[in-house]
Short mmCIF file of C-alpha atoms in Angstrom, two decimals:
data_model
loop_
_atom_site.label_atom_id
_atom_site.label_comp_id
_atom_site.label_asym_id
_atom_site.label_seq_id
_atom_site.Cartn_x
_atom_site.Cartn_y
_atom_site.Cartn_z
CA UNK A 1 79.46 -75.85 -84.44
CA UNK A 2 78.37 -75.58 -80.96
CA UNK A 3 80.31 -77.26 -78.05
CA UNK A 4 77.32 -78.77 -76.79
CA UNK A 5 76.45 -80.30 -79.97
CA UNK A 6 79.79 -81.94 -81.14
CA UNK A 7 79.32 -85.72 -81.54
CA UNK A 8 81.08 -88.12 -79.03
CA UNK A 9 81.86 -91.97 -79.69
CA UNK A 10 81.07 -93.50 -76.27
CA UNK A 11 80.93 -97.25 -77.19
CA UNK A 12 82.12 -99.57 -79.82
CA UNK A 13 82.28 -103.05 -80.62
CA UNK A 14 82.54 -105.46 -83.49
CA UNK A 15 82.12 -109.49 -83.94
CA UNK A 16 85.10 -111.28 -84.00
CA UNK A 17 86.60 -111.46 -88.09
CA UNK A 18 86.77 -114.53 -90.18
CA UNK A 19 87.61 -115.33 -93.32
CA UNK A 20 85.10 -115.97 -96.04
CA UNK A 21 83.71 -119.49 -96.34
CA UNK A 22 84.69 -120.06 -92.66
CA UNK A 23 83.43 -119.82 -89.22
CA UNK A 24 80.83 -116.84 -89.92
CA UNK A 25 79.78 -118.19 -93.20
CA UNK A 26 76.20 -119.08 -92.03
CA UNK A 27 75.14 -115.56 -90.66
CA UNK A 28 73.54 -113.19 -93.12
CA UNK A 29 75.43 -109.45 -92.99
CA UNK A 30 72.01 -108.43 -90.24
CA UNK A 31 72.73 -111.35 -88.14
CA UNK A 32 76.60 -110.56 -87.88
CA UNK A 33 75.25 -106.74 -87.18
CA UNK A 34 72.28 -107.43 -84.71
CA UNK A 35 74.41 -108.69 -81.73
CA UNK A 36 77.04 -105.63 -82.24
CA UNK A 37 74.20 -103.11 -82.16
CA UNK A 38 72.54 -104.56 -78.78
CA UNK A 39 75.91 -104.78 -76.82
CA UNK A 40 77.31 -101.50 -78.37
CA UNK A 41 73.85 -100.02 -76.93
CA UNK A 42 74.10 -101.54 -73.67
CA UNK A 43 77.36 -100.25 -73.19
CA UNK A 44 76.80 -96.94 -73.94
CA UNK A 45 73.39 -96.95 -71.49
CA UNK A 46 76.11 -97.90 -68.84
CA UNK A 47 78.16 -95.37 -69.84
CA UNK A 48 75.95 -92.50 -69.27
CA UNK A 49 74.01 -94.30 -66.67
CA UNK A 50 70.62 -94.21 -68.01
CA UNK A 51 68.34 -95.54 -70.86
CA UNK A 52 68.82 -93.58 -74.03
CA UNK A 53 66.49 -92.46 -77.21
CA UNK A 54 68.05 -94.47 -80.49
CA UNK A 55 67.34 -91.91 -82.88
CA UNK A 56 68.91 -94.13 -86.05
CA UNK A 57 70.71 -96.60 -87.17
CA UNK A 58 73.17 -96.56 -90.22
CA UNK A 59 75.21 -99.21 -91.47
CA UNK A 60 77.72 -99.33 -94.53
CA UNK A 61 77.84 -102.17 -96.83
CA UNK A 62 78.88 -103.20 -100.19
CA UNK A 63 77.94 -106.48 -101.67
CA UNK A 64 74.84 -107.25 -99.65
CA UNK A 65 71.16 -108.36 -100.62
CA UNK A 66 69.60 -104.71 -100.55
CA UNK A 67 67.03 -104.27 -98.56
CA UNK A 68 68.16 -101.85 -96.35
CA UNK A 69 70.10 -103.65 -93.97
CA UNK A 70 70.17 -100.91 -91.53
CA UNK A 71 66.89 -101.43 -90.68
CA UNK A 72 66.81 -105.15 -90.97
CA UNK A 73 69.46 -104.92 -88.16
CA UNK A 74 67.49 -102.81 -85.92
CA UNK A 75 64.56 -105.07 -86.02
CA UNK A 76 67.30 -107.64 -85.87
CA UNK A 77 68.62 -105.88 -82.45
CA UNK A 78 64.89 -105.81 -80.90
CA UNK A 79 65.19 -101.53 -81.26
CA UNK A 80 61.94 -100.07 -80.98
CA UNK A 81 59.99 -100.40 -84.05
CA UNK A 82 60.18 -96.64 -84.02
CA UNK A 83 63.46 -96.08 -84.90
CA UNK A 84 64.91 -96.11 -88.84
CA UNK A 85 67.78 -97.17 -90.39
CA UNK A 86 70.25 -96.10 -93.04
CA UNK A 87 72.54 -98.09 -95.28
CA UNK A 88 75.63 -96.44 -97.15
CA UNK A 89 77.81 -97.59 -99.87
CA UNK A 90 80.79 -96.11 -100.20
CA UNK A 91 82.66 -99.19 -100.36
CA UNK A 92 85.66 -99.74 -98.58
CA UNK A 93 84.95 -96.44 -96.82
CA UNK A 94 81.49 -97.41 -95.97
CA UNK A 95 81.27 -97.88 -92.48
CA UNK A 96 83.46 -94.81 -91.54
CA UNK A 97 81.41 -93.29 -93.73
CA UNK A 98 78.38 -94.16 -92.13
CA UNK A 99 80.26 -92.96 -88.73
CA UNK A 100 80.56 -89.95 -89.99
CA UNK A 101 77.51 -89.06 -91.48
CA UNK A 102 75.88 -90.30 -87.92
CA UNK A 103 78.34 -87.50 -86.60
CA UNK A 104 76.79 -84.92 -88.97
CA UNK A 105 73.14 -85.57 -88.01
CA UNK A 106 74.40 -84.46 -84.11
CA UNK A 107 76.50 -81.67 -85.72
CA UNK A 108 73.11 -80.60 -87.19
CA UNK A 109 70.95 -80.73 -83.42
CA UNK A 110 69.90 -84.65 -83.09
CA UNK A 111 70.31 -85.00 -79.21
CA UNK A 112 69.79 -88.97 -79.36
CA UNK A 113 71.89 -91.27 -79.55
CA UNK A 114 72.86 -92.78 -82.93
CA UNK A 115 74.59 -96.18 -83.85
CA UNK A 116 76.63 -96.44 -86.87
CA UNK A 117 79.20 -98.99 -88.19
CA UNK A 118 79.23 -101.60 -90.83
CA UNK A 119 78.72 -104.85 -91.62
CA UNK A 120 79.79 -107.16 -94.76
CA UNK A 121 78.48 -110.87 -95.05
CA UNK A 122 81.08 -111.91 -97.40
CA UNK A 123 80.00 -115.32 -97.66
CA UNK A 124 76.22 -114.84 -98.30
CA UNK A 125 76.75 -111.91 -100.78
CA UNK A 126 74.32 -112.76 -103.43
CA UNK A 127 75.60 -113.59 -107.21
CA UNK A 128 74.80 -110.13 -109.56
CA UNK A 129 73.57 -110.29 -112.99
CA UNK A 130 73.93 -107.37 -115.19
CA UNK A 131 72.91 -108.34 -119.43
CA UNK A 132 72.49 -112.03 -118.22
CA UNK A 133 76.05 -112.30 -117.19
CA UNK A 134 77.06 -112.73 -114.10
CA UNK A 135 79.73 -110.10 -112.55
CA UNK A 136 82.04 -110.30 -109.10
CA UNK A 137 81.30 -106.21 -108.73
CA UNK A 138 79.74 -103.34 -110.77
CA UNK A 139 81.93 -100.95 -111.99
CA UNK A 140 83.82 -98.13 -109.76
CA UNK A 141 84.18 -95.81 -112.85
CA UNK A 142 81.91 -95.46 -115.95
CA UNK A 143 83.35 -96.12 -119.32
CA UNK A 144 85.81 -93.85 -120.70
CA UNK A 145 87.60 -94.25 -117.01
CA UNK A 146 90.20 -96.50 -115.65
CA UNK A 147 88.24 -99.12 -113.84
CA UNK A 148 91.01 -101.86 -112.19
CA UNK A 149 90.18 -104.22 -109.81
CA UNK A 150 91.90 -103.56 -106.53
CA UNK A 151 94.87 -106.17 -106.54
CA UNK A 152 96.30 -104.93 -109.74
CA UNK A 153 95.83 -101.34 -108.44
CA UNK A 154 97.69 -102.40 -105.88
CA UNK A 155 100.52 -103.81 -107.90
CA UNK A 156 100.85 -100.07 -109.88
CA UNK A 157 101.55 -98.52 -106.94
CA UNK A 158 103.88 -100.89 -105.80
CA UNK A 159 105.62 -99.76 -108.97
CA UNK A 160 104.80 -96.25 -108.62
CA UNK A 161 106.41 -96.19 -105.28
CA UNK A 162 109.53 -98.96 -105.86
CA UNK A 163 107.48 -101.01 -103.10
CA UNK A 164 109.12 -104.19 -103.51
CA UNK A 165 107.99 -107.68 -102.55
CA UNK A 166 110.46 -107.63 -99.54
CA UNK A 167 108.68 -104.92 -98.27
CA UNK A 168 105.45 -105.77 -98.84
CA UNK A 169 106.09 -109.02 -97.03
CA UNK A 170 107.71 -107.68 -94.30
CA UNK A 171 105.34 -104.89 -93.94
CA UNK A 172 102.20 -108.00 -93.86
CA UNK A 173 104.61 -110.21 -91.65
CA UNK A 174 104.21 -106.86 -88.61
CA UNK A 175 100.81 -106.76 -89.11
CA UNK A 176 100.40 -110.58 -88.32
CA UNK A 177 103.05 -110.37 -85.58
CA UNK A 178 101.12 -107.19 -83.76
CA UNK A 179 97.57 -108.75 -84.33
CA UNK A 180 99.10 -112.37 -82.51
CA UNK A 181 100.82 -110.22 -79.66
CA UNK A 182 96.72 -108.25 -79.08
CA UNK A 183 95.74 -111.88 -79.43
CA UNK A 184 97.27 -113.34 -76.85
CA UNK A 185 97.56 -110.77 -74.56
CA UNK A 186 93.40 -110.01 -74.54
CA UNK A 187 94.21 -106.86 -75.97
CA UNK A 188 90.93 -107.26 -78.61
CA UNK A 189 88.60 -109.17 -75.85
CA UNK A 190 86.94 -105.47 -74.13
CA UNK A 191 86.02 -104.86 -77.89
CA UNK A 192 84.31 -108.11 -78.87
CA UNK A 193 81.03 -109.50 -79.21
CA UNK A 194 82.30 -112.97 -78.91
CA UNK A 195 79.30 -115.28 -81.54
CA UNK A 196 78.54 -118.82 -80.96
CA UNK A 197 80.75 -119.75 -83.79
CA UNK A 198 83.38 -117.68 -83.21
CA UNK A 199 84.45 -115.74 -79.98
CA UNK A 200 88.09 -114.31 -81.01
CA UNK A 201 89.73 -113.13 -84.99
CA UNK A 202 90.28 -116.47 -86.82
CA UNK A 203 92.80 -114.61 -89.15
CA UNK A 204 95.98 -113.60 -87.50
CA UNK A 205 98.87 -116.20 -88.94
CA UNK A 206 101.96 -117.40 -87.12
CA UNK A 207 105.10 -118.41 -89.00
CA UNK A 208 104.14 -115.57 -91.71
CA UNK A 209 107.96 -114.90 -91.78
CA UNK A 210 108.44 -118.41 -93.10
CA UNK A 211 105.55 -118.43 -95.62
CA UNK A 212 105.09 -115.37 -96.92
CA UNK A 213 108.39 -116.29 -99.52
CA UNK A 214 106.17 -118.76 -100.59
CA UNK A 215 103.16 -116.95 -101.94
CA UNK A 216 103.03 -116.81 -106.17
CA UNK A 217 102.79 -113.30 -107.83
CA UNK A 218 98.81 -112.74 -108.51
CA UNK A 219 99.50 -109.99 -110.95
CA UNK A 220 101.92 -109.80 -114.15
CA UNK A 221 104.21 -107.03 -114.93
CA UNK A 222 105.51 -105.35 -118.25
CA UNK A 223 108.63 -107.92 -117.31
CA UNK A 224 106.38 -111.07 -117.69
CA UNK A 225 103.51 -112.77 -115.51
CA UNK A 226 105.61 -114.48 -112.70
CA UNK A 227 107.18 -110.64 -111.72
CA UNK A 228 104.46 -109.00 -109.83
CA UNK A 229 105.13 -107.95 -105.98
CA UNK A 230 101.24 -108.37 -105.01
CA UNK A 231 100.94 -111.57 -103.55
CA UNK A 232 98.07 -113.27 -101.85
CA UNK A 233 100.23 -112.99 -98.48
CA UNK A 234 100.60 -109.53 -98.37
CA UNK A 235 97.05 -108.66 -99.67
CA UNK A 236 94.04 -108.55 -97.07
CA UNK A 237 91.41 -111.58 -96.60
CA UNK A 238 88.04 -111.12 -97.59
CA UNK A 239 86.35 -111.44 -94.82
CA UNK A 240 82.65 -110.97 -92.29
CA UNK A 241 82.56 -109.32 -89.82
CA UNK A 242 80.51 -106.50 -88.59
CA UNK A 243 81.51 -102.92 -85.94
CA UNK A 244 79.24 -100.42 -84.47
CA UNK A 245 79.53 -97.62 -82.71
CA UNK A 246 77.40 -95.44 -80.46
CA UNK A 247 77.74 -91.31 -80.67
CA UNK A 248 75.87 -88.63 -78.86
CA UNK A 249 76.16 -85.07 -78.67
CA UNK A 250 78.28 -83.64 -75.92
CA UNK A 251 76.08 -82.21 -74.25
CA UNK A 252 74.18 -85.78 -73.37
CA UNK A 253 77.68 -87.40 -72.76
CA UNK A 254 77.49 -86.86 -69.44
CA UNK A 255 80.76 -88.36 -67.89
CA UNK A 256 81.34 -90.82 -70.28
CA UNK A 257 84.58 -90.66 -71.84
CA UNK A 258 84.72 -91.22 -75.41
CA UNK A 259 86.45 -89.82 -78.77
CA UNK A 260 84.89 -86.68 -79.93
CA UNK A 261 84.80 -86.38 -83.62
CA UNK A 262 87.09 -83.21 -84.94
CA UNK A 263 87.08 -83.27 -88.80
CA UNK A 264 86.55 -85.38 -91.66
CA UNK A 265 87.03 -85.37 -94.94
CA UNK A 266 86.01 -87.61 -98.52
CA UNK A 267 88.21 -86.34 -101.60
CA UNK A 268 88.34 -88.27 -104.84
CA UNK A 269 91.45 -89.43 -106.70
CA UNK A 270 92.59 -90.67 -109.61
CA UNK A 271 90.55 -93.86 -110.03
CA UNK A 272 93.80 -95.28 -111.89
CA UNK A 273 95.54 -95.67 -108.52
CA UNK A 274 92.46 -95.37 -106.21
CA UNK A 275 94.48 -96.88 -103.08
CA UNK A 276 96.06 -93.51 -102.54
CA UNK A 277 92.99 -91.56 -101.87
CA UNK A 278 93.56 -91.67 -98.40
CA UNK A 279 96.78 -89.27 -98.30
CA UNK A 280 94.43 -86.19 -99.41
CA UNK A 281 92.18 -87.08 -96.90
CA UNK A 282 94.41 -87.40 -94.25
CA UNK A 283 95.66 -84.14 -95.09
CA UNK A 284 92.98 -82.26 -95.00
CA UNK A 285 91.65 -83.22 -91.83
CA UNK A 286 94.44 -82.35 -90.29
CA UNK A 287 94.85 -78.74 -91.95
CA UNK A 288 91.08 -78.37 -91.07
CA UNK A 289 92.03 -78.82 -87.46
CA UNK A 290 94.92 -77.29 -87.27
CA UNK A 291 97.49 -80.22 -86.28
CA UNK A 292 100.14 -82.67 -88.19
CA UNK A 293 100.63 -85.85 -87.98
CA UNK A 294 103.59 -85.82 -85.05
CA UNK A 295 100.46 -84.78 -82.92
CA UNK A 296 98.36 -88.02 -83.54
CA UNK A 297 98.46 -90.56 -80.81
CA UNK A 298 97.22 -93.11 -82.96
CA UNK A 299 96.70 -94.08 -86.56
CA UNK A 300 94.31 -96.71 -87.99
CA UNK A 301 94.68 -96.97 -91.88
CA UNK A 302 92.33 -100.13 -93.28
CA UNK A 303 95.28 -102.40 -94.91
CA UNK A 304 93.93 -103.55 -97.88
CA UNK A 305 97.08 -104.46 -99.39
CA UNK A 306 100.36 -104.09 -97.98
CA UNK A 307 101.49 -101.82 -101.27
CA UNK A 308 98.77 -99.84 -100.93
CA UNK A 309 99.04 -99.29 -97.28
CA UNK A 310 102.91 -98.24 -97.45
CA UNK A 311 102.08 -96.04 -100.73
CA UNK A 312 99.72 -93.93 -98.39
CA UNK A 313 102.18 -94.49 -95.47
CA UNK A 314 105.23 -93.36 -97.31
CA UNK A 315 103.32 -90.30 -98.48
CA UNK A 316 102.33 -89.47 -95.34
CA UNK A 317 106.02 -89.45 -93.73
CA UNK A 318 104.56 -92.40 -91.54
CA UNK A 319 106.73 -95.09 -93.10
CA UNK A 320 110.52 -95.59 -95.12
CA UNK A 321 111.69 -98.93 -96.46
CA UNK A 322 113.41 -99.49 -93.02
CA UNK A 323 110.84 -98.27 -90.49
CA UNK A 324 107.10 -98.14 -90.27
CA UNK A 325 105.79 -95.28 -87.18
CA UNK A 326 104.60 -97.49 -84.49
CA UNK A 327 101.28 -95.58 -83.95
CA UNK A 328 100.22 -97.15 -87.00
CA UNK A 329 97.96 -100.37 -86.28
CA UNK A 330 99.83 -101.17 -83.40
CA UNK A 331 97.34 -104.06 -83.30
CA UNK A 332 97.62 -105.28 -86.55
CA UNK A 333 95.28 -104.55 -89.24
CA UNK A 334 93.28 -105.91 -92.29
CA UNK A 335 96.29 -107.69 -93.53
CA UNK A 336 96.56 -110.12 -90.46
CA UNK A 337 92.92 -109.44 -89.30
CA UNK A 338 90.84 -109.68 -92.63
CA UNK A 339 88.80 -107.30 -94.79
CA UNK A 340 85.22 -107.59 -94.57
CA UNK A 341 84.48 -104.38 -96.83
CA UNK A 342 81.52 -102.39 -95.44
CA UNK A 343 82.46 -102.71 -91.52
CA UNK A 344 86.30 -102.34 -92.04
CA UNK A 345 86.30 -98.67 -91.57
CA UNK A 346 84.17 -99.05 -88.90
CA UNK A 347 86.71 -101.46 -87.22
CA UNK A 348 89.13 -98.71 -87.63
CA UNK A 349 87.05 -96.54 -85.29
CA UNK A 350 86.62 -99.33 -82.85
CA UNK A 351 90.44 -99.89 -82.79
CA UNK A 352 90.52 -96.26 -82.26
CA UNK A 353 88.30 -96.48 -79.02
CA UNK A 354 89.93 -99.23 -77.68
CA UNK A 355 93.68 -97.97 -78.22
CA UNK A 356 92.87 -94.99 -76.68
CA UNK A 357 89.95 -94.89 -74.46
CA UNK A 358 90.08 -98.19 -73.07
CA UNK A 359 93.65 -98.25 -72.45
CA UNK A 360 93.81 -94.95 -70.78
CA UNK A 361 94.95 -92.16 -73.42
CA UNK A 362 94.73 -88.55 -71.38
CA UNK A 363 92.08 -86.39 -72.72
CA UNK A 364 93.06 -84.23 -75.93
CA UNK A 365 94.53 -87.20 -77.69
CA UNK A 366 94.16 -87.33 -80.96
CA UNK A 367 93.26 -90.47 -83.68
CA UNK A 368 93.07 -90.41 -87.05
CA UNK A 369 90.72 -93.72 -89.17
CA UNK A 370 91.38 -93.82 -92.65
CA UNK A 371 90.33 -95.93 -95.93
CA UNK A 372 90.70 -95.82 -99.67
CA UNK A 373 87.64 -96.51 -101.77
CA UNK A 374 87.20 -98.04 -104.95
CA UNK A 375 86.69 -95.97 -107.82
CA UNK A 376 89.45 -93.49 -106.58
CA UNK A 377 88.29 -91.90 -103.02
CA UNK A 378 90.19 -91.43 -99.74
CA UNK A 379 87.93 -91.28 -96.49
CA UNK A 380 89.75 -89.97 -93.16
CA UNK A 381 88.26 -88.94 -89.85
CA UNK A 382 90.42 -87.06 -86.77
CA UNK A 383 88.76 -88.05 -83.03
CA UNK A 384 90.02 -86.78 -79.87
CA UNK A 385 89.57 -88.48 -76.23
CA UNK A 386 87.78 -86.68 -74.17
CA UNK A 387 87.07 -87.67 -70.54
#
């Protein structure tokens, strides 16, 4: 890959996060993404100085109406009629996967500028019908392959790992406590698209230390159905919410500082215990480009639950039952934030951006985004500032 060609973050944004049924509820997933694309635009135009050539749009998304909401979004965003869009599923790993693949068309020669994120309209996902029955998802794996829903996924590594339910719930009570101290402090306002009905994360809990104890087991155990460690307190929200970012090619970066995108790699797992994908991932990224993990600045894993997060964590030598590295979501995550499925990994990258370029990080720090995917996949991508 040429210098001049490697693809540079510049901007990013996202809407503020809410849980499902509640403030967002009304906006359809290209309403929550049309306001993100605009400002993300604008801001990169400032960036560089100049006007820029949108070559494309791509989005990730999971449970939306179809209909390529990509391009809905752009039309949405008052783009040119010119330029396309893109949707991806790759479900949880959607919209970093969507970053990514953005990165690849610059990789290849595109010298425009592209916008990719993700957006998930939670509340206005449509009811699917497969055989005249009605069904919350289709299937990660085809018959013949272990197919579980998330939550109990969840609670098997839990097991796997002896992740107990103190843990779990302490490890969700720091991810509440860091997302209130960003809260208050403004540390998420430079990375917001504030909406009419919402202009900050709804999410973030106070007194979690006090009712986290409180939460039921969701999921039974060999030992009997009130034993689980998987609780609705230390699992993420489902959520809307929407992130975009804008990349160009070094070479039109100009002096704009930004994250340039390394590696990246997608590996499949086990679809049995599909939130671990994530630790192959990580690992090759970082073999690809020749670093560990004590060289990463900062770390941005999507928390779906707080199990699966400290299986990946403890794997990764990030994380013991006493300690948890403090470059990981340092501003909270999905647990205290929410999970709205095709833009989280996209929110990752915008976390990225904002830990690191907006607050000053010298140039040659490194970030690493990662997310586990249903049906067994780990997604991970390694950025650098540059300035």
């Amino acid at each position: 890959m040429s210098e001049h060609t490697r693809p540079v973050v510049i901007a990013a944004r996202r809407t503020p996060i809410s849980t499902r049924g509640m403030r967002l509820r009304g906006r359809s997933v290209h309403e929550l993404a049309a306001p993100v694309i605009r400002r993300c635009l604008a801001d990169a135009e400032r960036a560089i100085g100049s006007s820029l050539a949108v070559g494309d749009v791509v989005l990730g998304n999971c449970m939306g109406p179809g209909g390529n909401i990509a391009r809905l979004s752009a039309l949405a965003a008052d783009l040119d009629v010119s330029v396309p869009g893109m949707t991806i599923d790759r479900q949880c790993g959607s919209g970093l996967s969507a970053i990514i693949t953005a990165s690849d068309a610059i990789r290849a020669g595109d010298s425009r500028l592209l916008l990719a994120g993700g957006a998930e309209s939670a509340s206005t996902a449509p009811l699917r019908i497969a055989h005249g029955v009605p069904y919350a998802r289709a299937a990660f794996s085809p018959t013949g392959f272990p197919d579980p829903e998330m939550g109990p996924a969840a609670q098997e590594l839990a097991a796997a790992f002896g992740i107990d339910r103190d843990r779990q719930d302490a490890y969700a009570e720091r991810s509440h406590r860091l997302a209130l101290v960003q809260l208050e402090a403004g540390g998420f306002d430079n990375e917001l698209v504030a909406l009419d009905e919402l202009g900050r994360d709804d999410s973030p809990r106070e007194r979690m230390t006090d009712l986290l104890p409180r939460f039921p087991s969701l999921y039974p155990t060999l030992d009997g159905p009130a034993t689980g460690s998987v609780t609705a307190g230390n699992s993420c929200r489902i959520s809307d919410g929407a992130a975009v970012v804008a990349i160009v090619s070094t070479g039109s970066r100009g002096d704009a500082p930004g994250l340039a995108l390394l590696a990246h790699a997608t590996i499949g797992c086990d679809p049995a215990l599909p939130g671990i994908g994530p630790v192959a991932a990580v690992n090759q990224v970082l073999a690809a480009a020749g670093v560990s993990l004590d060289d990463i600045a900062a770390f941005e894993i999507v928390e779906a639950f707080a199990a699966q997060s400290l299986a990946v964590l403890y794997s990764l030598d990030l994380a013991t039952p006493d300690f948890v590295d403090p470059r990981v979501c340092s501003g909270g995550g999905a647990l205290a934030l929410g999970h709205p499925w095709g833009a989280s990994g996209a929110v990752s990258v915008v976390r990225l951006f904002t830990r690191l370029v907006r607050e000053g990080a010298p140039a040659g720090s490194l970030g690493i985004a990662t997310a586990a995917v249903g049906g067994g996949m780990g997604v991970a991508a390694l950025f650098e500032v540059v300035r």
